[in-house]
Tab-separated table of C-alpha atoms in Angstrom:
chain	number	residue	atom	x	y	z
A	1	UNK	CA	199.992	-87.989	148.268
A	2	UNK	CA	199.747	-86.100	144.993
A	3	UNK	CA	197.139	-85.484	142.358
A	4	UNK	CA	198.858	-86.916	139.285
A	5	UNK	CA	198.382	-87.796	135.642
A	6	UNK	CA	200.272	-90.467	133.727
A	7	UNK	CA	203.195	-88.934	131.837
A	8	UNK	CA	202.529	-85.436	133.216
A	9	UNK	CA	205.234	-82.808	133.800
A	10	UNK	CA	205.828	-83.531	137.518
A	11	UNK	CA	208.285	-86.105	138.934
A	12	UNK	CA	205.358	-88.021	140.490
A	13	UNK	CA	203.602	-88.356	137.087
A	14	UNK	CA	205.986	-91.107	135.898
A	15	UNK	CA	204.175	-93.154	133.255
A	16	UNK	CA	206.092	-96.362	134.015
A	17	UNK	CA	204.804	-96.680	137.617
A	18	UNK	CA	201.593	-94.684	137.335
A	19	UNK	CA	199.182	-97.657	137.138
A	20	UNK	CA	200.678	-99.382	140.199
A	21	UNK	CA	200.948	-96.151	142.183
A	22	UNK	CA	197.355	-95.137	141.404
A	23	UNK	CA	195.807	-98.502	142.343
A	24	UNK	CA	194.178	-98.934	145.762
A	25	UNK	CA	193.162	-102.128	147.546
A	26	UNK	CA	189.569	-101.895	148.731
A	27	UNK	CA	189.241	-105.586	149.625
A	28	UNK	CA	189.505	-104.972	153.380
A	29	UNK	CA	186.895	-103.064	155.370
A	30	UNK	CA	187.731	-99.565	156.459
A	31	UNK	CA	189.047	-99.304	159.990
A	32	UNK	CA	187.027	-96.184	160.619
A	33	UNK	CA	184.915	-97.786	163.369
A	34	UNK	CA	187.173	-100.598	164.577
A	35	UNK	CA	190.744	-99.663	165.363
A	36	UNK	CA	191.806	-103.318	165.643
A	37	UNK	CA	191.563	-105.645	162.662
A	38	UNK	CA	190.411	-109.211	163.397
A	39	UNK	CA	190.078	-112.112	160.959
A	40	UNK	CA	186.556	-112.948	159.823
A	41	UNK	CA	184.771	-116.201	159.022
A	42	UNK	CA	186.963	-117.997	161.565
A	43	UNK	CA	186.091	-119.491	164.921
A	44	UNK	CA	187.366	-117.830	168.072
A	45	UNK	CA	186.775	-117.887	171.834
A	46	UNK	CA	186.762	-114.768	174.021
A	47	UNK	CA	188.722	-115.018	177.263
A	48	UNK	CA	188.224	-112.634	180.177
A	49	UNK	CA	191.420	-110.704	181.021
A	50	UNK	CA	190.299	-109.477	184.460
A	51	UNK	CA	192.772	-110.475	187.176
A	52	UNK	CA	191.600	-113.586	188.992
A	53	UNK	CA	189.179	-114.541	186.201
A	54	UNK	CA	191.541	-115.045	183.268
A	55	UNK	CA	190.470	-118.705	182.970
A	56	UNK	CA	186.862	-117.648	182.200
A	57	UNK	CA	185.476	-117.498	178.667
A	58	UNK	CA	182.357	-115.941	177.211
A	59	UNK	CA	179.792	-118.675	176.556
A	60	UNK	CA	176.038	-118.981	176.209
A	61	UNK	CA	173.427	-121.058	178.049
A	62	UNK	CA	169.654	-120.775	177.741
A	63	UNK	CA	170.217	-117.934	175.240
A	64	UNK	CA	172.062	-115.735	177.764
A	65	UNK	CA	175.772	-114.825	177.673
A	66	UNK	CA	177.866	-115.765	180.696
A	67	UNK	CA	181.490	-116.285	181.631
A	68	UNK	CA	182.664	-119.636	182.911
A	69	UNK	CA	185.901	-121.515	183.483
A	70	UNK	CA	186.634	-123.427	180.298
A	71	UNK	CA	189.628	-125.735	180.009
A	72	UNK	CA	190.706	-129.015	178.425
A	73	UNK	CA	188.564	-130.954	180.909
A	74	UNK	CA	185.359	-129.081	180.038
A	75	UNK	CA	182.637	-130.975	178.213
A	76	UNK	CA	182.148	-130.721	174.463
A	77	UNK	CA	178.918	-128.723	174.843
A	78	UNK	CA	180.607	-126.077	177.005
A	79	UNK	CA	183.475	-125.844	174.506
A	80	UNK	CA	180.979	-125.349	171.660
A	81	UNK	CA	179.007	-122.788	173.690
A	82	UNK	CA	182.287	-120.891	174.246
A	83	UNK	CA	183.152	-120.736	170.531
A	84	UNK	CA	181.884	-118.208	167.992
A	85	UNK	CA	182.427	-117.569	164.315
A	86	UNK	CA	183.698	-114.017	163.864
A	87	UNK	CA	181.694	-112.341	161.083
A	88	UNK	CA	181.801	-108.915	159.507
A	89	UNK	CA	179.416	-106.723	161.437
A	90	UNK	CA	175.796	-107.264	160.474
A	91	UNK	CA	175.190	-103.486	160.578
A	92	UNK	CA	178.694	-102.158	159.794
A	93	UNK	CA	181.384	-104.037	157.876
A	94	UNK	CA	184.277	-102.404	159.756
A	95	UNK	CA	182.963	-103.967	162.981
A	96	UNK	CA	182.178	-107.563	163.993
A	97	UNK	CA	179.337	-109.921	164.880
A	98	UNK	CA	179.643	-113.220	166.761
A	99	UNK	CA	177.727	-116.209	165.403
A	100	UNK	CA	177.220	-119.191	167.699
A	101	UNK	CA	179.185	-122.252	166.537
A	102	UNK	CA	176.650	-124.795	167.773
A	103	UNK	CA	173.568	-122.727	166.855
A	104	UNK	CA	174.337	-121.247	163.410
A	105	UNK	CA	172.213	-118.203	162.639
A	106	UNK	CA	172.154	-117.114	166.309
A	107	UNK	CA	174.296	-114.102	167.185
A	108	UNK	CA	175.463	-112.388	170.351
A	109	UNK	CA	173.373	-109.252	170.765
A	110	UNK	CA	172.357	-106.944	173.571
A	111	UNK	CA	168.830	-106.117	174.715
A	112	UNK	CA	168.180	-104.025	177.828
A	113	UNK	CA	171.966	-104.106	178.455
A	114	UNK	CA	172.028	-107.934	178.838
A	115	UNK	CA	173.973	-109.878	176.208
A	116	UNK	CA	172.341	-112.978	174.785
A	117	UNK	CA	172.223	-115.115	171.654
A	118	UNK	CA	169.277	-114.736	169.332
A	119	UNK	CA	168.389	-115.662	165.770
A	120	UNK	CA	168.573	-112.827	163.273
A	121	UNK	CA	165.119	-111.409	162.617
A	122	UNK	CA	166.135	-109.251	159.643
A	123	UNK	CA	165.500	-105.981	161.482
A	124	UNK	CA	167.902	-103.050	161.489
A	125	UNK	CA	167.715	-103.005	165.304
A	126	UNK	CA	168.858	-106.623	165.559
A	127	UNK	CA	171.765	-105.987	163.169
A	128	UNK	CA	172.899	-102.968	165.231
A	129	UNK	CA	172.447	-104.814	168.557
A	130	UNK	CA	174.602	-107.668	167.208
A	131	UNK	CA	177.453	-105.468	165.912
A	132	UNK	CA	180.495	-104.593	168.020
A	133	UNK	CA	183.459	-102.402	167.094
A	134	UNK	CA	186.914	-103.377	168.336
A	135	UNK	CA	189.275	-101.112	170.271
A	136	UNK	CA	192.600	-101.833	171.976
A	137	UNK	CA	192.131	-103.126	175.513
A	138	UNK	CA	193.071	-101.259	178.652
A	139	UNK	CA	196.816	-101.032	179.256
A	140	UNK	CA	197.522	-102.930	176.043
A	141	UNK	CA	195.742	-106.063	177.285
A	142	UNK	CA	193.346	-107.672	174.808
A	143	UNK	CA	190.592	-105.725	173.059
A	144	UNK	CA	187.256	-104.179	173.940
A	145	UNK	CA	184.042	-104.687	171.984
A	146	UNK	CA	181.997	-101.487	171.827
A	147	UNK	CA	178.320	-101.595	170.912
A	148	UNK	CA	177.686	-100.033	167.506
A	149	UNK	CA	174.358	-98.505	168.476
A	150	UNK	CA	175.249	-97.500	172.037
A	151	UNK	CA	178.682	-95.862	171.648
A	152	UNK	CA	180.731	-95.903	174.825
A	153	UNK	CA	179.125	-99.181	176.028
A	154	UNK	CA	181.257	-102.314	175.791
A	155	UNK	CA	180.931	-106.044	176.509
A	156	UNK	CA	181.601	-106.543	180.207
A	157	UNK	CA	181.253	-109.532	182.569
A	158	UNK	CA	179.713	-108.952	185.991
A	159	UNK	CA	178.943	-111.767	188.436
A	160	UNK	CA	179.456	-114.235	185.559
A	161	UNK	CA	176.762	-112.550	183.409
A	162	UNK	CA	177.715	-110.492	180.335
A	163	UNK	CA	176.336	-107.000	179.709
A	164	UNK	CA	177.122	-103.924	177.691
A	165	UNK	CA	178.108	-101.161	180.057
A	166	UNK	CA	179.392	-97.598	179.876
A	167	UNK	CA	180.379	-97.123	183.507
A	168	UNK	CA	177.850	-94.313	183.881
A	169	UNK	CA	175.800	-96.170	186.492
A	170	UNK	CA	176.189	-96.048	190.226
A	171	UNK	CA	176.486	-99.773	190.853
A	172	UNK	CA	175.963	-103.287	189.600
A	173	UNK	CA	177.126	-104.182	186.103
A	174	UNK	CA	177.420	-100.496	185.117
A	175	UNK	CA	179.596	-99.364	188.010
A	176	UNK	CA	182.499	-97.248	186.783
A	177	UNK	CA	185.205	-98.418	189.185
A	178	UNK	CA	186.194	-101.626	187.375
A	179	UNK	CA	184.640	-101.118	183.946
A	180	UNK	CA	187.843	-100.482	182.038
A	181	UNK	CA	189.623	-103.540	183.437
A	182	UNK	CA	186.559	-105.779	183.084
A	183	UNK	CA	185.789	-104.802	179.500
A	184	UNK	CA	189.012	-106.220	177.998
A	185	UNK	CA	188.930	-109.603	176.267
A	186	UNK	CA	191.550	-111.818	174.680
A	187	UNK	CA	190.550	-113.252	171.281
A	188	UNK	CA	191.829	-116.832	171.361
A	189	UNK	CA	191.852	-120.067	169.399
A	190	UNK	CA	188.389	-121.637	169.586
A	191	UNK	CA	187.540	-124.342	172.081
A	192	UNK	CA	185.474	-125.991	169.310
A	193	UNK	CA	187.694	-125.852	166.195
């Protein structure tokens, strides 16, 4: 990387390639918060990678996020509930938000550690609660989704319910022992294309 001027005296000031060499693509969001780049404005399903539960997907029912076995024999409603449109983060464009496929305008967000779907209310708090930054998963398996406004807390299933957890608690959904393994997800083709 050099500070250059077109046609200057240095070898890196070459006038013939200066315009191309001095042009930067800013069309993609910075990866300063998410260290894994995912496509946006496409539908995806999130599969649990925890051993023994790898056939479970994140889905929503009665506005709460859960994990459930989803397969080719599952009903259309379950397949739609287990599919989300990946959006640029509502509060940070280098992160991501998950919009419900069958309830457009409703996003996955956390409130009191529990993950749920809710319609956007225009508040800064909602936008932050509904924004997750992506990191590589544990041991190279999948990815983790870290809360933008509660750094260190990631999406994590526990007893089929989905929470954000840091592993700082002594038990329940925030127990540290299995947090790293349970917080990895595989981003897959959507059940409702």
